[in-house]
Tab-separated table of C-alpha atoms and ligand atoms in Angstrom:
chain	number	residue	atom	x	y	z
A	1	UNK	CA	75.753	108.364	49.667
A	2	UNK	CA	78.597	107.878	47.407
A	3	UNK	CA	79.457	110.428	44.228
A	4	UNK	CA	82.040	110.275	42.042
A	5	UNK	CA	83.188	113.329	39.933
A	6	UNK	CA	85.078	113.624	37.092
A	7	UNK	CA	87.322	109.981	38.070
A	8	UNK	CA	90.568	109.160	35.714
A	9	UNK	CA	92.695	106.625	36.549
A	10	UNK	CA	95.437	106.019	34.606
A	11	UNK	CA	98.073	103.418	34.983
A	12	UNK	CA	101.681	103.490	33.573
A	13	UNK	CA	103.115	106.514	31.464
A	14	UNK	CA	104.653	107.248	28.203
A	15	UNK	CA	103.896	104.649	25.840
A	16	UNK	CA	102.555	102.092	28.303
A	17	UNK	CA	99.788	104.309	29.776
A	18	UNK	CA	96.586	102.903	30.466
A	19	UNK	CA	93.430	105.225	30.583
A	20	UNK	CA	91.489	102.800	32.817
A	21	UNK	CA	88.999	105.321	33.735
A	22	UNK	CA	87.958	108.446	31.821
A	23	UNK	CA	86.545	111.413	33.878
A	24	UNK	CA	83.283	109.321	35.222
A	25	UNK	CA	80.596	111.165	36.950
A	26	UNK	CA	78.614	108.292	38.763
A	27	UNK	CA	75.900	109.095	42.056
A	28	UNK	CA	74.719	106.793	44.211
A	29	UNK	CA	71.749	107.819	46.448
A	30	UNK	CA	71.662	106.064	50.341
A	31	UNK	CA	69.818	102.573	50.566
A	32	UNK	CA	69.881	102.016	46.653
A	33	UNK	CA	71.517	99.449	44.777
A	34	UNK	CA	73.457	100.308	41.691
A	35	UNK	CA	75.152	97.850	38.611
A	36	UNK	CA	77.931	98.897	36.911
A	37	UNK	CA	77.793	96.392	33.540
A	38	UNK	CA	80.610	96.149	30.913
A	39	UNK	CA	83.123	93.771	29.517
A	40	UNK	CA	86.335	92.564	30.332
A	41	UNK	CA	88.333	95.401	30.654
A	42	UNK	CA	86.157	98.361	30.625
A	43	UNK	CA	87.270	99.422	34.260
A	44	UNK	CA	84.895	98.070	36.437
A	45	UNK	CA	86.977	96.899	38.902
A	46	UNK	CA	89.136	99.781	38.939
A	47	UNK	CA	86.131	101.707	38.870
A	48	UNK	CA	84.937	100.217	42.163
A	49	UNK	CA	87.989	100.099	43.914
A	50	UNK	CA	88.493	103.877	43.594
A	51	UNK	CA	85.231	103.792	45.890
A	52	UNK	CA	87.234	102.622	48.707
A	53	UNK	CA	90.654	103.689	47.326
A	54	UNK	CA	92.260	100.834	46.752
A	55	UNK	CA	93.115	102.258	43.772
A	56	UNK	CA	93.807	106.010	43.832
A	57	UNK	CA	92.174	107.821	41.121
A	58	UNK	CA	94.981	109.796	39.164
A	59	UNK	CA	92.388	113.238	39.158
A	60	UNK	CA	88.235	113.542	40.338
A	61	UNK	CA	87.096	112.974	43.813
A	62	UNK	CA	85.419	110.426	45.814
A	63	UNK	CA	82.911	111.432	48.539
A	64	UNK	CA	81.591	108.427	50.828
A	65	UNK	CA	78.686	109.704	53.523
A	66	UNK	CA	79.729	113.464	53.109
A	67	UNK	CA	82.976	112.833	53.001
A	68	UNK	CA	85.621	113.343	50.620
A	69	UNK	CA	88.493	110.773	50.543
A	70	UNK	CA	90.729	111.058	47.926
A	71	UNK	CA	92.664	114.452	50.116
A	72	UNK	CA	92.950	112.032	52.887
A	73	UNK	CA	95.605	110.648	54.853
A	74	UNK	CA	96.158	106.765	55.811
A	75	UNK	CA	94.743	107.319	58.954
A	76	UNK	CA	91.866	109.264	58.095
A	77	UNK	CA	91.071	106.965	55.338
A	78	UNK	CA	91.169	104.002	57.774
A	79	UNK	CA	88.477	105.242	59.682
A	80	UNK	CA	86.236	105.774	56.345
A	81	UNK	CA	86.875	102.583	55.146
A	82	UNK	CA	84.972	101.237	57.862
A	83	UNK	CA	81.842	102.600	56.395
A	84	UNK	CA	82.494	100.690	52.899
A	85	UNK	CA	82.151	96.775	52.993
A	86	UNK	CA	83.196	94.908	50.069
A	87	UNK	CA	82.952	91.260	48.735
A	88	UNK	CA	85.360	89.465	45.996
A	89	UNK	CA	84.442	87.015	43.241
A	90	UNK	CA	87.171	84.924	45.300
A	91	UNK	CA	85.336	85.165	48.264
A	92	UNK	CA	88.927	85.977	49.819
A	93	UNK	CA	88.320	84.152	53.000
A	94	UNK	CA	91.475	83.334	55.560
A	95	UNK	CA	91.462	79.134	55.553
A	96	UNK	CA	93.108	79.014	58.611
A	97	UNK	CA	90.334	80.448	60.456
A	98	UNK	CA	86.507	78.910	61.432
A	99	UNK	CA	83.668	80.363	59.646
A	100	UNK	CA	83.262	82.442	63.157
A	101	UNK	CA	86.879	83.606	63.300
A	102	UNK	CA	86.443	85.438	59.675
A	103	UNK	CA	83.645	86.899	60.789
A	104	UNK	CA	85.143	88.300	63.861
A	105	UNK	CA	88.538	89.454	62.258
A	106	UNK	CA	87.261	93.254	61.682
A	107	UNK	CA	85.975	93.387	64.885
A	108	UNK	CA	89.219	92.134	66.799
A	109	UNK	CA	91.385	94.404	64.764
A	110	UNK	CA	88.842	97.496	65.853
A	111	UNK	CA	89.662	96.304	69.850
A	112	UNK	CA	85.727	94.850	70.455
A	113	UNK	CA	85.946	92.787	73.766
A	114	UNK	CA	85.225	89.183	73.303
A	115	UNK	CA	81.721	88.925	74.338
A	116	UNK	CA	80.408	91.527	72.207
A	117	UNK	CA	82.510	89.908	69.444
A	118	UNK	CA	80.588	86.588	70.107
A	119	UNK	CA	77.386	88.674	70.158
A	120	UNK	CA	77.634	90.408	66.682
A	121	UNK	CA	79.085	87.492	64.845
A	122	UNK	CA	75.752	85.516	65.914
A	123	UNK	CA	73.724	87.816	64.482
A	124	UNK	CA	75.510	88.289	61.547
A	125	UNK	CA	75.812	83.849	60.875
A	126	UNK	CA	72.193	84.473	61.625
A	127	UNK	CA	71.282	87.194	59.003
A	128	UNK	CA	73.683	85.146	55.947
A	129	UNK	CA	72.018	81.660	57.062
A	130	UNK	CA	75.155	79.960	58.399
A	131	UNK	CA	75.024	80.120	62.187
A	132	UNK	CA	75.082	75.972	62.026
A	133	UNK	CA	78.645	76.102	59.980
A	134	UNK	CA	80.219	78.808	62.437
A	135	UNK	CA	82.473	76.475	63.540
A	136	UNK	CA	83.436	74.806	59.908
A	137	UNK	CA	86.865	76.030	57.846
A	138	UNK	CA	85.996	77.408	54.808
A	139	UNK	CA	87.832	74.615	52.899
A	140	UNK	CA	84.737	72.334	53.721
A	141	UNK	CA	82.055	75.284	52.144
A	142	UNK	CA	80.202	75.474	48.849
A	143	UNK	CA	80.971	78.418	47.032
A	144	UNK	CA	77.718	80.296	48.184
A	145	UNK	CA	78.322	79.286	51.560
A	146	UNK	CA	81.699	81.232	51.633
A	147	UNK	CA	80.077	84.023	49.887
A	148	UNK	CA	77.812	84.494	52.806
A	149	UNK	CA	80.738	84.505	55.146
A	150	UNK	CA	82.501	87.097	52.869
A	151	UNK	CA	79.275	88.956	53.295
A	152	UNK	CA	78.731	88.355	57.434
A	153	UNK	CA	82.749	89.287	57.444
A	154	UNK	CA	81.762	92.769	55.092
A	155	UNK	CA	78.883	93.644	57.324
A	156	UNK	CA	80.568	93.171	60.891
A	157	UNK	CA	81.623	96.973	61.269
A	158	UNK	CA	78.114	98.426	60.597
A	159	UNK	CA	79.534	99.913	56.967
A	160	UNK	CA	76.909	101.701	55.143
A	161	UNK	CA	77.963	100.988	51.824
A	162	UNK	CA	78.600	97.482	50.814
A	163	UNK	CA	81.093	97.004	47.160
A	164	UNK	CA	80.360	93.953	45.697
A	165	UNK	CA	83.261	92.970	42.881
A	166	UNK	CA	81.930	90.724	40.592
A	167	UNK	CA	80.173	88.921	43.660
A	168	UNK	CA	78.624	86.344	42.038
A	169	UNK	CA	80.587	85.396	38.906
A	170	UNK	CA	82.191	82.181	40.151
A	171	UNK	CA	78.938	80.853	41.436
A	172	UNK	CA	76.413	78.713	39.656
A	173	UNK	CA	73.214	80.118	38.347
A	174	UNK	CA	71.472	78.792	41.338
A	175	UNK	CA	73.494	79.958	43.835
A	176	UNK	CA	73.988	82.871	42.509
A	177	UNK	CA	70.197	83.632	42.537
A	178	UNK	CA	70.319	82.737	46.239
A	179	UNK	CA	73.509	85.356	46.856
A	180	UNK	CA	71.221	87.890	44.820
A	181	UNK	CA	68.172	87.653	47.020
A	182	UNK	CA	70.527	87.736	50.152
A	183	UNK	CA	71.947	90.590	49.107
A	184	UNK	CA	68.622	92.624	48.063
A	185	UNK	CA	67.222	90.935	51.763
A	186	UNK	CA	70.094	93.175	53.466
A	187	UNK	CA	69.533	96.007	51.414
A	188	UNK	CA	66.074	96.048	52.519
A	189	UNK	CA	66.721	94.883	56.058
A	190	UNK	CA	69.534	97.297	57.124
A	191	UNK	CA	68.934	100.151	54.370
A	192	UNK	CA	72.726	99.745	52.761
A	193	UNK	CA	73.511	100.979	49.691
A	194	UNK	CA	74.844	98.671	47.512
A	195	UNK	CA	77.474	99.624	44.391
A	196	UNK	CA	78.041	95.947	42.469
A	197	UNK	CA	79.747	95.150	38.957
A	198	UNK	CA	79.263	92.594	36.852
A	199	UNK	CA	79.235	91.718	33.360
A	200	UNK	CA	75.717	90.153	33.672
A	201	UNK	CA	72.744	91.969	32.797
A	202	UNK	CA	70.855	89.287	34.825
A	203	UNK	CA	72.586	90.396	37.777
A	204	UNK	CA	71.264	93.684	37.391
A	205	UNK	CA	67.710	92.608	36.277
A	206	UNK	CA	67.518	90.563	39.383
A	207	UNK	CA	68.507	93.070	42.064
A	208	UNK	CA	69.764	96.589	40.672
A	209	UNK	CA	67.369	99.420	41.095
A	210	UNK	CA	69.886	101.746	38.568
A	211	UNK	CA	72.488	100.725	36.168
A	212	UNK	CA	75.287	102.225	34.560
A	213	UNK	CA	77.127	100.925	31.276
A	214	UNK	CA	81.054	101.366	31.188
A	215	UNK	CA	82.452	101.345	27.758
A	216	UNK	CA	86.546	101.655	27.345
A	217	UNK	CA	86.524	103.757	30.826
A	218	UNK	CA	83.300	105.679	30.340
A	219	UNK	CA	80.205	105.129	31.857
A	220	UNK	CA	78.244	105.500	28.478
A	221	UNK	CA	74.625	105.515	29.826
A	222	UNK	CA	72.707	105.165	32.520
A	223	UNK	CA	69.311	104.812	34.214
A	224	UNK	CA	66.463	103.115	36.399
A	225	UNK	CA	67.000	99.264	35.552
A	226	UNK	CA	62.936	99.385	34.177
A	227	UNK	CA	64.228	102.694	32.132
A	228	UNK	CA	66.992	101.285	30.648
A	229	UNK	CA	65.558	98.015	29.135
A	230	UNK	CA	63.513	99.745	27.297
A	231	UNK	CA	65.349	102.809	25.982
A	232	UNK	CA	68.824	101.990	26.240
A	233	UNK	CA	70.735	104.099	22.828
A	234	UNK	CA	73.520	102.396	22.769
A	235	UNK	CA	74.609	99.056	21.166
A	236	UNK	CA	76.149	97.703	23.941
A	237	UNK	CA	73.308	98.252	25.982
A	238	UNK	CA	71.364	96.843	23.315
A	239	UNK	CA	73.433	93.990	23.458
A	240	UNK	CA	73.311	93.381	27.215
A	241	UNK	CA	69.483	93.401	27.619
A	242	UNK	CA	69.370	91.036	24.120
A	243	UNK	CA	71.781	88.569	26.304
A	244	UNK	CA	68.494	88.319	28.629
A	245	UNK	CA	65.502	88.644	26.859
A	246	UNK	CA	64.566	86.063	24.164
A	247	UNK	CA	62.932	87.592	21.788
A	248	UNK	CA	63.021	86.657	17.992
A	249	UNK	CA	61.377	86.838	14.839
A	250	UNK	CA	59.901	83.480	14.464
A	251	UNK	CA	62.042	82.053	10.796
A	252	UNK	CA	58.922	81.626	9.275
A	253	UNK	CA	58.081	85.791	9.683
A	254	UNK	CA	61.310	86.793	9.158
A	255	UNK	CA	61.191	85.114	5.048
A	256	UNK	CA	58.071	86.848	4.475
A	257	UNK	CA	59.313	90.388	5.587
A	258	UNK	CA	59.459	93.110	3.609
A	259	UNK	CA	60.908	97.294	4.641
A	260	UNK	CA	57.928	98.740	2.828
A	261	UNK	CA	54.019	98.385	2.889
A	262	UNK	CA	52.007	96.775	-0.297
A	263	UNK	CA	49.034	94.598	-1.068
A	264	UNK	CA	48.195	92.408	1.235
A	265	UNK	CA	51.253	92.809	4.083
A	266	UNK	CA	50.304	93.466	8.367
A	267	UNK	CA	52.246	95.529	10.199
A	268	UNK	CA	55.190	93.671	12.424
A	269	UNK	CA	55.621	96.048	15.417
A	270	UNK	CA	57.804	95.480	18.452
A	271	UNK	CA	56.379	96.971	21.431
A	272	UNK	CA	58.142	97.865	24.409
A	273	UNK	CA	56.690	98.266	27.844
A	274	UNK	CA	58.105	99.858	31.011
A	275	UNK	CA	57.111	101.426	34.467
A	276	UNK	CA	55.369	103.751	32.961
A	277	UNK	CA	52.977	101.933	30.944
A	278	UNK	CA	49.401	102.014	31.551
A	279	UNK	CA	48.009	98.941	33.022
A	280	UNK	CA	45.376	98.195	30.811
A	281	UNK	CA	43.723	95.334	28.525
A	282	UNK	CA	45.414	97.041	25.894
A	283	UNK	CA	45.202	94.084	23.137
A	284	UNK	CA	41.048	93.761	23.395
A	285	UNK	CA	40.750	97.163	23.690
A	286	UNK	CA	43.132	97.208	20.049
A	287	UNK	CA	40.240	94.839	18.666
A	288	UNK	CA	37.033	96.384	20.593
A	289	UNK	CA	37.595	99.898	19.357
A	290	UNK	CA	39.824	100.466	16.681
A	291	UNK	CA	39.092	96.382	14.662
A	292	UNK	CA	42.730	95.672	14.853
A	293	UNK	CA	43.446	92.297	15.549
A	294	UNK	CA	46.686	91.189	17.121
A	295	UNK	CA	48.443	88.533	16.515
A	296	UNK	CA	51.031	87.679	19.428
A	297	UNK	CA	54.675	86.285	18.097
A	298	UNK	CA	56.675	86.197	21.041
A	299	UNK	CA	56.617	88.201	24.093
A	300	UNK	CA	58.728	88.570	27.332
A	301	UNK	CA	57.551	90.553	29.938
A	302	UNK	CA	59.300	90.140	33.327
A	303	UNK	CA	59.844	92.619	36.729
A	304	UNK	CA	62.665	94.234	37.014
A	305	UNK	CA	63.459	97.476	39.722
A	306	UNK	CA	59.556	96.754	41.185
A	307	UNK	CA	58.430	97.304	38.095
A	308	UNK	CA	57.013	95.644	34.590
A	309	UNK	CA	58.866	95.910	31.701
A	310	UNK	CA	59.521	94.182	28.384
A	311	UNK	CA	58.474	93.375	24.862
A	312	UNK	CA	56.146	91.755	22.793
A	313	UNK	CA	56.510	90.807	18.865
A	314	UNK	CA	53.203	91.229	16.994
A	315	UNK	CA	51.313	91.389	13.786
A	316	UNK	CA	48.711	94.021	13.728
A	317	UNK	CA	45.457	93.382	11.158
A	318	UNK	CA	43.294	95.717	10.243
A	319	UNK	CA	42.117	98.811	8.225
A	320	UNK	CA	45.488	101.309	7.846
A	321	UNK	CA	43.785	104.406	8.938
A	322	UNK	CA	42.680	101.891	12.055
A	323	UNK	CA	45.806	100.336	12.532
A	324	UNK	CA	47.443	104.311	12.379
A	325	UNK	CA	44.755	105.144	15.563
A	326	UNK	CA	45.497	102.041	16.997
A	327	UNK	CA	49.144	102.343	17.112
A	328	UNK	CA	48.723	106.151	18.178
A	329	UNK	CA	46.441	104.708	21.197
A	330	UNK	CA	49.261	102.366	22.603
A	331	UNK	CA	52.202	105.058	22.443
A	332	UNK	CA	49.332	107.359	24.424
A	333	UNK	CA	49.556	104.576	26.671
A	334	UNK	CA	53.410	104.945	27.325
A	335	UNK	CA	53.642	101.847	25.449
A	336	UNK	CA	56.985	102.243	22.762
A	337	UNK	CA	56.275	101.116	19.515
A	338	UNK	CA	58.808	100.659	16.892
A	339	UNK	CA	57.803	98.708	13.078
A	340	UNK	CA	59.999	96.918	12.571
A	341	UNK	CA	58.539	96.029	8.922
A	342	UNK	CA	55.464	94.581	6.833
A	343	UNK	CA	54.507	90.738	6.792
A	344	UNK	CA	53.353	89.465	3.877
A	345	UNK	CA	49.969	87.403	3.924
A	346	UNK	CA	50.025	84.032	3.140
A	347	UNK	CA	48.157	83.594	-0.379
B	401	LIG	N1	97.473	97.541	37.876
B	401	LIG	C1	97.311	97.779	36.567
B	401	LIG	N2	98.336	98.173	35.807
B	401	LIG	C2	98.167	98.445	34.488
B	401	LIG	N3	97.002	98.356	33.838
B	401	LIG	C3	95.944	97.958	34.543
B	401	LIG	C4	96.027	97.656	35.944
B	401	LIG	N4	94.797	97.292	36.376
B	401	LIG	C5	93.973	97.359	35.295
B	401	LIG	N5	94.654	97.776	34.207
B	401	LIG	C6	94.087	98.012	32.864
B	401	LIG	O1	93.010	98.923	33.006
B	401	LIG	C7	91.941	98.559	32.142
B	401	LIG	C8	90.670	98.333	32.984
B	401	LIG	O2	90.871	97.191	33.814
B	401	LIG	P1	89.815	96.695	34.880
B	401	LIG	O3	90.402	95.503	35.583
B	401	LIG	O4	89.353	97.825	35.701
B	401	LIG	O5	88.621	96.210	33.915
B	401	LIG	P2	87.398	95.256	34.215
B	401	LIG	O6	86.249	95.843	33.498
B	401	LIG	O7	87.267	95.058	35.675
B	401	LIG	O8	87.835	93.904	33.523
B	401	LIG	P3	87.568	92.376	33.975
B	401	LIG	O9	86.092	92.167	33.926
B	401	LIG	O10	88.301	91.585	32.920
B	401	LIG	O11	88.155	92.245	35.348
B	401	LIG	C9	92.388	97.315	31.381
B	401	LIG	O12	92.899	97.735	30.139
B	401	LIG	C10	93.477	96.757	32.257
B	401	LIG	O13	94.422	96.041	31.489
């Protein structure tokens, strides 16, 4: 649905240039939802206005539903901006106008008649929860509330891709949730395909079916959102998922770790589950067959894409040749285990 090839975008010259974007190669396939994570300025929102060309991409192209738009005039692109939707972190609302009259702006500037106007707009109040408020200003709206306007006002001209710019960042986590689970709800509901950036990794957990990372303007890696939390490479994406998943070395392990095995130290192993882990009673079948006990740290497994994924922290006692088969038995299982050193016993 939307593919990107080979984007730069650069900004200034000489001295001043800006590489904002650095030959990025990003697909999008129709009815999924993709994240584009990174920091403040990494190019995500230059990224994601290229989509729609509000920015013009300095060399690559852009093709939206089969077709390419960078070649194209203002007139031509007019018409294929109709198919691409997009929401602000600003909301970007016109405060002169009702709740209803935002709403029907895109339609009035495409010539609707008036009833047909009054018909789509009811639907779409309907859809984002807010058909009591149509006839409120957005001055007297929460923040979510004109979020969901932003979104009715997005989805009035049918678009099949919606752009959401950092959608949710001025929102609460509460509302944002509620944005989140409106937003998957329409993905579902109407089958659009859904291109959002953020620089929270919860925002992708919650919603995202694939994820991209974008580093300095390059998309550094990328993946299924169940994929990437567990074998992300890079330290960045290490650093993301961290920001969401609590998972420590309680104090009192971490004093009585050592790099190398000896008398009388377990095993500390962190093991990672994703989609494609077996669903099995993995930890009695570690004591039933191979008489290695396991002794649970911490452990946060959580859904993410439709799928399971996430880690546990545990001590593994028993025999080493066991403990060897054991471990061997659990990466049979799809199940990533990395050491991550030895525990000594207490005396
Ligand atoms: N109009 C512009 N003129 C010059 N440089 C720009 C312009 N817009 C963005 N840049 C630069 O391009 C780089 C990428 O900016 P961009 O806004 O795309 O990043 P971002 O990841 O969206 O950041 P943030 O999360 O802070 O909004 C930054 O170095 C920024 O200063």
């Amino acid at each position: 649905m939307i593919k990107l090839s080979g984007i730069s975008k650069k900004y200034g010259d000489g001295d001043q240039a800006v590489y904002a974007l650095k030959t990025v190669d990003l697909e999008i396939e129709a009815g999924q939802i993709m994240g584009v994570i990174g920091e403040s300025g990494a190019g995500k929102s230059t990224l994601i206005r290229c989509v729609n060309m509000l920015e013009r991409p300095t060399q690559g192209s852009v093709v939206v539903d089969g077709q390419e738009l960078t070649g194209m005039d203002n007139r031509a692109l007019a018409r294929s901006r109709r198919k691409i939707g997009m929401i602000f972190q600003h909301f970007n609302l016109l405060s002169s106008r009702t709740v209803f009259a935002n709403v029907a702006l895109p339609l009035e500037l495409a010539g609707m008649d008036k009833a047909a106007i009054k018909q789509r707009v009811d639907e779409l109040l309907e859809l984002v929860g807010l058909s009591h408020r149509a006839n409120a200003y957005p001055n007297a709206l929460s923040g979510g509330q004109k979020q969901r306007v932003a979104i009715a006002r997005a989805l009035a001209p049918k678009p099949k891709v919606l752009l959401c710019d950092e959608a949710t960042s001025a929102l609460d986590p509460q509302t944002t949730q509620s944005i989140l689970t409106l937003l998957k709800d329409i993905n579902r509901k109407l089958g659009l395909t859904i291109l959002l950036i953020t620089h929270e990794m919860q925002v992708v957990k919650s919603i995202c079916d694939r994820v991209a990372i974008i580093n300095d303007g390059e998309l550094i890696e990328q993946g299924e959102v169940s994929w990437f939390f567990a074998n992300a490479k890079t330290e960045l994406a290490r650093r993301f998922i961290a920001s969401t998943i609590h998972l420590e070395i309680p104090d009192e392990y971490q004093q009585r770790l050592t790099t190398e095995p000896a008398a009388n130290t377990l095993p500390l192993v962190r093991l990672g589950f994703t989609g494609e882990t077996v669903d099995s009673p993995l930890i009695s079948i570690l004591s039933r067959s191979f008489e290695v006990d396991v002794t649970i740290l911490s452990a946060d497994i959580e859904y993410a894409g439709g799928v399971k994924f996430g880690f546990m922290l545990a001590e593994l006692a028993g025999e080493a040749e066991q403990t060897q088969a054991a471990i061997a038995y659990l990466q049979e299982h799809k199940i990533q285990v990395e050491l991550l050193g030895y525990v000594r016993c207490h005396d």
